[in-house]
PDB file of C-alpha atoms in Angstrom:
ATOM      1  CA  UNK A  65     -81.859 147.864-214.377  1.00  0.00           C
ATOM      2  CA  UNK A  66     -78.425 148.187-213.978  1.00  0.00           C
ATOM      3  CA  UNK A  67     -76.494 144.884-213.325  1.00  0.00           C
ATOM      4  CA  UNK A  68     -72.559 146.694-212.072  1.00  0.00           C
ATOM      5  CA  UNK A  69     -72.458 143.984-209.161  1.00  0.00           C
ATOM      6  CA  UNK A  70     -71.772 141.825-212.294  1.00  0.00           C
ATOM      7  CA  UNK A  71     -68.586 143.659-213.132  1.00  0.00           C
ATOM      8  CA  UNK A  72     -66.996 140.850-210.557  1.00  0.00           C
ATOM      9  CA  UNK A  73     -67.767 138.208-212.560  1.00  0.00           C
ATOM     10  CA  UNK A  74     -65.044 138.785-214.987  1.00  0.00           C
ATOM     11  CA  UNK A  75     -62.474 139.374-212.365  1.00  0.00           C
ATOM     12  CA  UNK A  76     -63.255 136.664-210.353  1.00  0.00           C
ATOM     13  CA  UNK A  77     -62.774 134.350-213.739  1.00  0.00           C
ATOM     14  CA  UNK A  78     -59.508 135.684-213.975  1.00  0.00           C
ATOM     15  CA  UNK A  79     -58.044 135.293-210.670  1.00  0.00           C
ATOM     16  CA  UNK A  80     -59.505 131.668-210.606  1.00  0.00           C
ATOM     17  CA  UNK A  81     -58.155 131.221-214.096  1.00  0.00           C
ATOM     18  CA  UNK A  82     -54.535 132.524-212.733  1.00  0.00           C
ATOM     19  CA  UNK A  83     -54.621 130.552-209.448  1.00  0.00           C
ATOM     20  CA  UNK A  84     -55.480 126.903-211.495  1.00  0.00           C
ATOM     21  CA  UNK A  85     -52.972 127.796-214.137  1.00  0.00           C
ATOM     22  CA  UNK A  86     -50.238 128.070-211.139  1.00  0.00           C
ATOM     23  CA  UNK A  87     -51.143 125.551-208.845  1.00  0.00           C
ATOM     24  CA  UNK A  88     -51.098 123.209-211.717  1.00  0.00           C
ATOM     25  CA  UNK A  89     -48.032 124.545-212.952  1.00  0.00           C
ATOM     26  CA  UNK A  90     -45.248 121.696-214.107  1.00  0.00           C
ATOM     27  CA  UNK A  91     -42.436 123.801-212.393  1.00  0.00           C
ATOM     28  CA  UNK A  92     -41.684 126.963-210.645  1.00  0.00           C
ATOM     29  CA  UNK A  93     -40.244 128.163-214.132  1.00  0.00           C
ATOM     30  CA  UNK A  94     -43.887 127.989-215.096  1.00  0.00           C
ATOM     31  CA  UNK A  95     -45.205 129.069-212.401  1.00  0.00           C
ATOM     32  CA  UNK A  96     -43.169 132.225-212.722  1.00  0.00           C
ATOM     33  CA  UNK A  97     -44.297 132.756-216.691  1.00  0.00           C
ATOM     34  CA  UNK A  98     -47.782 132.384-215.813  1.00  0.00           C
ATOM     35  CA  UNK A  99     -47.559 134.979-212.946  1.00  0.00           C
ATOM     36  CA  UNK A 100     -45.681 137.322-215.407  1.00  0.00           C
ATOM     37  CA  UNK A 101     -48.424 136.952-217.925  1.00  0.00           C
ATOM     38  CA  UNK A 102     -50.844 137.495-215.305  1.00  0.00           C
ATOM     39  CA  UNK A 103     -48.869 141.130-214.880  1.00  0.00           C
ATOM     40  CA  UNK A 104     -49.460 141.906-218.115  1.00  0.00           C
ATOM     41  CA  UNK A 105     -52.952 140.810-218.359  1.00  0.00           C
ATOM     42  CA  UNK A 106     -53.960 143.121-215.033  1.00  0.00           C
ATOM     43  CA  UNK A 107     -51.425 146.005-216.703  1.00  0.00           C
ATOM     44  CA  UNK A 108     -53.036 145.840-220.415  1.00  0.00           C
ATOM     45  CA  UNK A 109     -56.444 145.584-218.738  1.00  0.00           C
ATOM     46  CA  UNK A 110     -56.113 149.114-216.438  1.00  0.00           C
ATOM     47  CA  UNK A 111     -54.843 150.798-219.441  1.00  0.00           C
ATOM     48  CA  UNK A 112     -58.391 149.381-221.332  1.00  0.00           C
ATOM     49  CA  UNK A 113     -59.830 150.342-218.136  1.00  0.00           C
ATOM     50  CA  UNK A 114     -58.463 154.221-218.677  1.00  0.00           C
ATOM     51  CA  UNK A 115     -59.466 154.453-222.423  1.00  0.00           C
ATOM     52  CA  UNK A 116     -62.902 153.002-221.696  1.00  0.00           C
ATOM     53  CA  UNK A 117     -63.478 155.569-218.843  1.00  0.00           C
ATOM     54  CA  UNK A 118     -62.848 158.626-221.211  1.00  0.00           C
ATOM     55  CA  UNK A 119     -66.659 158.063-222.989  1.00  0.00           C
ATOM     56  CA  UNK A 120     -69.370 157.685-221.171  1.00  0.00           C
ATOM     57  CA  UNK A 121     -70.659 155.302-224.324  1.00  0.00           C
ATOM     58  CA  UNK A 122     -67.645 152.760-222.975  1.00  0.00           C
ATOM     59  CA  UNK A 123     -67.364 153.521-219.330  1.00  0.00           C
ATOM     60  CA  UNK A 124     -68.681 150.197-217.921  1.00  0.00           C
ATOM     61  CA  UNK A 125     -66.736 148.705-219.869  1.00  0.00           C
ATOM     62  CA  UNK A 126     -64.170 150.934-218.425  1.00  0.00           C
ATOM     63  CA  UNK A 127     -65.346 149.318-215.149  1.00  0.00           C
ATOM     64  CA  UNK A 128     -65.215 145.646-215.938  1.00  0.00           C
ATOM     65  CA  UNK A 129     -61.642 146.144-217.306  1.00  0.00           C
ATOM     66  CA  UNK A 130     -60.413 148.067-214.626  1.00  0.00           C
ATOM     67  CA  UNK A 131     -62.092 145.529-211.652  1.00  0.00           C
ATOM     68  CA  UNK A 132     -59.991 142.575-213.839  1.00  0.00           C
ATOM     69  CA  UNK A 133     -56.903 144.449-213.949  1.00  0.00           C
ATOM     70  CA  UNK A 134     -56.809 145.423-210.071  1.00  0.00           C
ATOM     71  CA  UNK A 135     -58.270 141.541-209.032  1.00  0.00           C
ATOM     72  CA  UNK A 136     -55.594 140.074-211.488  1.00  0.00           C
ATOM     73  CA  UNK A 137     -52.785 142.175-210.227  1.00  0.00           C
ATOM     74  CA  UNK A 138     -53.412 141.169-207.008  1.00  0.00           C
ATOM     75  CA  UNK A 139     -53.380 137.686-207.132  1.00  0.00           C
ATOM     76  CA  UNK A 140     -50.766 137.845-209.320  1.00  0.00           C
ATOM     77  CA  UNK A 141     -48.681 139.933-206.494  1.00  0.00           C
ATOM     78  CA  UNK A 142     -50.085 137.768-203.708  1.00  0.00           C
ATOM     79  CA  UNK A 143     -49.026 134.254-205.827  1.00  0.00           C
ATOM     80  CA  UNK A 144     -45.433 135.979-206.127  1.00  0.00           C
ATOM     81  CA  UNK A 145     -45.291 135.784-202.573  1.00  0.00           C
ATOM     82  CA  UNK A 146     -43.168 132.924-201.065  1.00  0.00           C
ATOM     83  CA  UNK A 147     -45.717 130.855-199.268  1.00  0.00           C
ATOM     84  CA  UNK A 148     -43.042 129.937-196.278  1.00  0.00           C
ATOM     85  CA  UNK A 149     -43.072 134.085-195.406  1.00  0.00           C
ATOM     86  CA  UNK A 150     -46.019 134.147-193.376  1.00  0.00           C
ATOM     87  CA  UNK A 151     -44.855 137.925-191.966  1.00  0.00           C
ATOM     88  CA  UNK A 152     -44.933 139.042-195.233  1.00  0.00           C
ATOM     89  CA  UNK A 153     -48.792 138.101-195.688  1.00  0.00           C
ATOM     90  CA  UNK A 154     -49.300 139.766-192.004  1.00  0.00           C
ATOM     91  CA  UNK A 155     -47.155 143.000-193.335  1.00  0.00           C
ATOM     92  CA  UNK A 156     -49.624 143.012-196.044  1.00  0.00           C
ATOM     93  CA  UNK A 157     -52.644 142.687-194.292  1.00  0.00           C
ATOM     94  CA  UNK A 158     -51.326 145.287-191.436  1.00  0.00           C
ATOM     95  CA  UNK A 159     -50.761 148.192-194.987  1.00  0.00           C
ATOM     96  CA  UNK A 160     -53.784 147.292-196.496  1.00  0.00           C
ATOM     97  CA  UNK A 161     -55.614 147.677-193.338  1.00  0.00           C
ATOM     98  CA  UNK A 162     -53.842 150.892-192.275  1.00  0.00           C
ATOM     99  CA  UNK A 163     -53.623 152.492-195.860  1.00  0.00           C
ATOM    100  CA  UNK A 164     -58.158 151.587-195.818  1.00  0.00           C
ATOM    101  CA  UNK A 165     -58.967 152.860-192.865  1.00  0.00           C
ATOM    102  CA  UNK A 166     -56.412 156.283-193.393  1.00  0.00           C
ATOM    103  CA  UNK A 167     -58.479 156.432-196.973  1.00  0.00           C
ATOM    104  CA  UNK A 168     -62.071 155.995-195.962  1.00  0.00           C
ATOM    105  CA  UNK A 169     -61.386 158.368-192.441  1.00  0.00           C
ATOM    106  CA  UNK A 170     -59.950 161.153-195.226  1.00  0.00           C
ATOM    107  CA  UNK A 171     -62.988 160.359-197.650  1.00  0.00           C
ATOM    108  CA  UNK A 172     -65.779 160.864-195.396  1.00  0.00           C
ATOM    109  CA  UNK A 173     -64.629 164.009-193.832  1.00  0.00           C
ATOM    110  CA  UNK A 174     -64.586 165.525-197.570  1.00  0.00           C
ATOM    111  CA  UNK A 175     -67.104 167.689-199.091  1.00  0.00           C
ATOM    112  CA  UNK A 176     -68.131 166.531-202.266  1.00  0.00           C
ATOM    113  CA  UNK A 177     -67.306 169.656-204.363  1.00  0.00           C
ATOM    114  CA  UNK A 178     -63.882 169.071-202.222  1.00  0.00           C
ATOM    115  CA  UNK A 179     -63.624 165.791-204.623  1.00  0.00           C
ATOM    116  CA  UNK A 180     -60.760 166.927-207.248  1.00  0.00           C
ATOM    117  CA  UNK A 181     -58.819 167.937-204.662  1.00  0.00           C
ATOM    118  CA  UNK A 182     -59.084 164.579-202.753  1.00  0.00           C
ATOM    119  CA  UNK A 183     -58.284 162.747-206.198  1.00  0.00           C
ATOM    120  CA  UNK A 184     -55.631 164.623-206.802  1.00  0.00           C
ATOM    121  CA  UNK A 185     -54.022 164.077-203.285  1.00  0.00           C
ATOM    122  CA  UNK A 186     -54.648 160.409-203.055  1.00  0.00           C
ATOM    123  CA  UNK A 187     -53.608 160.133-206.734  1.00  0.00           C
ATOM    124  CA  UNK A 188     -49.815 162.213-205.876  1.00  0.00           C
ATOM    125  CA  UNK A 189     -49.672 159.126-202.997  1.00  0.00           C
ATOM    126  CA  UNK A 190     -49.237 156.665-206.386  1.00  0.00           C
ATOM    127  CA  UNK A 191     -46.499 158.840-207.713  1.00  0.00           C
ATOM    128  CA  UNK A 192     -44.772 158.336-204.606  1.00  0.00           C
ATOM    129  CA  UNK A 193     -45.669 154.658-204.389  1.00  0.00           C
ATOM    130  CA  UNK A 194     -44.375 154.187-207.779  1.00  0.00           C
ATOM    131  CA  UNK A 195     -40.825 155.754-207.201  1.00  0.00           C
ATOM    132  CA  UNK A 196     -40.867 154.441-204.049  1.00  0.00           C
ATOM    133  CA  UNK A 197     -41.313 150.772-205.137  1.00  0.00           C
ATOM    134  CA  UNK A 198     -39.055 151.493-208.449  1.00  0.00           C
ATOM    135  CA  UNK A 199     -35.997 152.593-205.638  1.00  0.00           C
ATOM    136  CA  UNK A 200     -36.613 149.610-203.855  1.00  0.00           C
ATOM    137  CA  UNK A 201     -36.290 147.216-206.393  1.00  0.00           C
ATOM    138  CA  UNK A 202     -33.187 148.888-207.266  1.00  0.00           C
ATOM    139  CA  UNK A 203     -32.123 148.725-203.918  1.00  0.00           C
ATOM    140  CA  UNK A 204     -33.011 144.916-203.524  1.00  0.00           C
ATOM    141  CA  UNK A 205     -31.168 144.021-206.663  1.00  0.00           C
ATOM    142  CA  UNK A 206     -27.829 145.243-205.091  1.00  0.00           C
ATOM    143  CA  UNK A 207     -27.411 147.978-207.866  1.00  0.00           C
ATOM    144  CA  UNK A 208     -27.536 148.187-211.980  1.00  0.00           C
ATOM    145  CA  UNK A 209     -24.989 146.315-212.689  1.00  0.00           C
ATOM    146  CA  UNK A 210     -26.806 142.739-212.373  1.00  0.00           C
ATOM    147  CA  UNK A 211     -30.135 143.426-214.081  1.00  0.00           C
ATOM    148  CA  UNK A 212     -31.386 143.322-217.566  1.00  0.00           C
ATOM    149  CA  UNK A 213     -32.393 145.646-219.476  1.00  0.00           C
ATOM    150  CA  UNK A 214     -36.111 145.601-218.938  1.00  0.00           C
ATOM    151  CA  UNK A 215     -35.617 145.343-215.515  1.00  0.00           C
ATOM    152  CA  UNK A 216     -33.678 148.699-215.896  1.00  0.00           C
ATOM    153  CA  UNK A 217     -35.825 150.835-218.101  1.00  0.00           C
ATOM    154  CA  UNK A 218     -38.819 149.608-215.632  1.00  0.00           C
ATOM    155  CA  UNK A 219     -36.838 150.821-212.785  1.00  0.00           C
ATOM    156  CA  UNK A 220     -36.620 154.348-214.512  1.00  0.00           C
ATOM    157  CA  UNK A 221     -39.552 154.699-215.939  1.00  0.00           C
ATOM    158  CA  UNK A 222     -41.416 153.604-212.689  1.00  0.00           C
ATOM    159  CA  UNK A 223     -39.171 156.164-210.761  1.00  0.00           C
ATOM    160  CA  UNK A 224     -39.134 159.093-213.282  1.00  0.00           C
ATOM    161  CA  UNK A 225     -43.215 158.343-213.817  1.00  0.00           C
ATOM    162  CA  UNK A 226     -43.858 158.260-210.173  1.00  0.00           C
ATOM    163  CA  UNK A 227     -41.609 161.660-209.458  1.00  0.00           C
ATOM    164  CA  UNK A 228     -43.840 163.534-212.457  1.00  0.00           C
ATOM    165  CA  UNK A 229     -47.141 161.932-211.067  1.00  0.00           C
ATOM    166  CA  UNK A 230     -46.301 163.076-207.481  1.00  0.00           C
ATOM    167  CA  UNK A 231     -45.404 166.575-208.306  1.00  0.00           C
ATOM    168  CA  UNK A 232     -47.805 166.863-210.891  1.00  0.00           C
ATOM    169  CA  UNK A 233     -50.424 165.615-208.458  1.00  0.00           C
ATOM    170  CA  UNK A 234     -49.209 168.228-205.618  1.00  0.00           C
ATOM    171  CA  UNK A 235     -49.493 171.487-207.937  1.00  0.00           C
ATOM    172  CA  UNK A 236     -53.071 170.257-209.435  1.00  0.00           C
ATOM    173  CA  UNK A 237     -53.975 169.717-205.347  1.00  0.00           C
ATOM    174  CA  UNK A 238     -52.307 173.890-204.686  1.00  0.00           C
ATOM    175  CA  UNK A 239     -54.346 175.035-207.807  1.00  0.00           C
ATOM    176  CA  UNK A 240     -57.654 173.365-206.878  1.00  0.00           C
ATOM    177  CA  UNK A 241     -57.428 174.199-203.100  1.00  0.00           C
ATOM    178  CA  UNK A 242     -56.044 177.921-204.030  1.00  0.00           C
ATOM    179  CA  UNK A 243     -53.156 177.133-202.238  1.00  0.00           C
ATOM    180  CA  UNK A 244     -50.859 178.238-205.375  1.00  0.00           C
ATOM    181  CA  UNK A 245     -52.452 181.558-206.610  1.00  0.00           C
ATOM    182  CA  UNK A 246     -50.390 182.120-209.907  1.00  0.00           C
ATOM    183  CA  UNK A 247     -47.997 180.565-212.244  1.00  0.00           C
ATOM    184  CA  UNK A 248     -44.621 179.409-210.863  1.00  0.00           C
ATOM    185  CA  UNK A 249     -42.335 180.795-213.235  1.00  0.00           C
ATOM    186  CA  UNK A 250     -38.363 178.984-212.281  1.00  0.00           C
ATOM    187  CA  UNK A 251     -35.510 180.376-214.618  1.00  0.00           C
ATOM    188  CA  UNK A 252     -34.130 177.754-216.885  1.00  0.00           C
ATOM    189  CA  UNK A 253     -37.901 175.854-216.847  1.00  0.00           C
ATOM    190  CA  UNK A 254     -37.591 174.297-220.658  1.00  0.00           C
ATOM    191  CA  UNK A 255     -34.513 172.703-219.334  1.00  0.00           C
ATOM    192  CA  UNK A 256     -35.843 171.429-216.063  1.00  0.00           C
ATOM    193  CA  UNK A 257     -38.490 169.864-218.199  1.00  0.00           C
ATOM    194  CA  UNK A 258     -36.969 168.403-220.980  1.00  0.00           C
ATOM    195  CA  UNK A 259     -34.958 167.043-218.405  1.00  0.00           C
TER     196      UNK A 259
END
């Protein structure tokens, strides 16, 4: 019998485990540290969640790590959130809703052999999420000059990431759809990449 519905148990731990941590928290200082941690628990746990999906020996493991890294990043996000900015909680109901129903509308008009393509759409829609959010945090900061240097290199790797993701994503879509029928060959390519 196979027992997946389980794979919430874990998760659920954690984002119970991260919500009494907080709201028990001496200070916001603390409050913040334990929300950070809880960033790096969800981020350590999706890349588990990637290495356990690449055997099928380990993938439900792959599962469980993956369902605690998503629930865990969420909280974490959603405890990050001022509780006094109730439009922000209604702005993130109102994308999550939208950005659902736009998913599951695209998904069940799909063929199943149609599948890598989908992936590989949805999946450039994260590259641009990821520079997107990398530019705005940027942008929010009021420019380089004022942040650290983690808070830099995130802010470029998260853009330059999310740009190779997105175009990556967009060719492997134009290959699998036979949208792009041979190899794109630009002058000065070994340039352009090790760029």
């Amino acid at each position: 019998r196979d027992f997946s519905e389980l794979y919430g148990v874990p998760a659920l731990a954690a984002v119970l485990g991260y919500a009494a941590l907080v709201t028990t928290a001496a200070s916001d200082a603390n409050a913040e540290s334990i929300t950070q941690m809880a960033y790096l628990v969800a981020g350590v746990s999706c890349v588990g969640a990637i290495g356990g999906l690449a055997s099928q020996d380990t993938a439900r493991l792959g599962n469980a790590l993956g369902t605690i890294g998503v629930a865990t990043g969420l909280a974490a996000s959603l405890g990050a959130v001022d509780a006094a900015e109730p439009m922000l909680y209604a702005q993130m109901a109102g994308a999550l809703g939208v950005g659902g129903a736009v998913g599951v509308g695209v998904a069940k008009k799909v063929e199943i052999t149609s599948l890598p393509q989908l992936v590989a759409g949805f999946h450039s829609l994260v590259g641009f999420a990821a520079s997107a959010t990398s530019i705005a945090s940027l942008m929010a900061e009021g420019g380089m000059d004022d942040l650290g240097g983690v808070h830099k290199g995130a802010i470029y790797l998260g853009a330059a990431i999310g740009s190779v993701t997105l175009t990556g994503s967009l060719v492997a879509f134009g290959k699998l759809q036979g949208l792009i029928k041979k190899d794109l060959a630009l002058p000065g390519r070994d340039y352009l990449n090790g760029a």
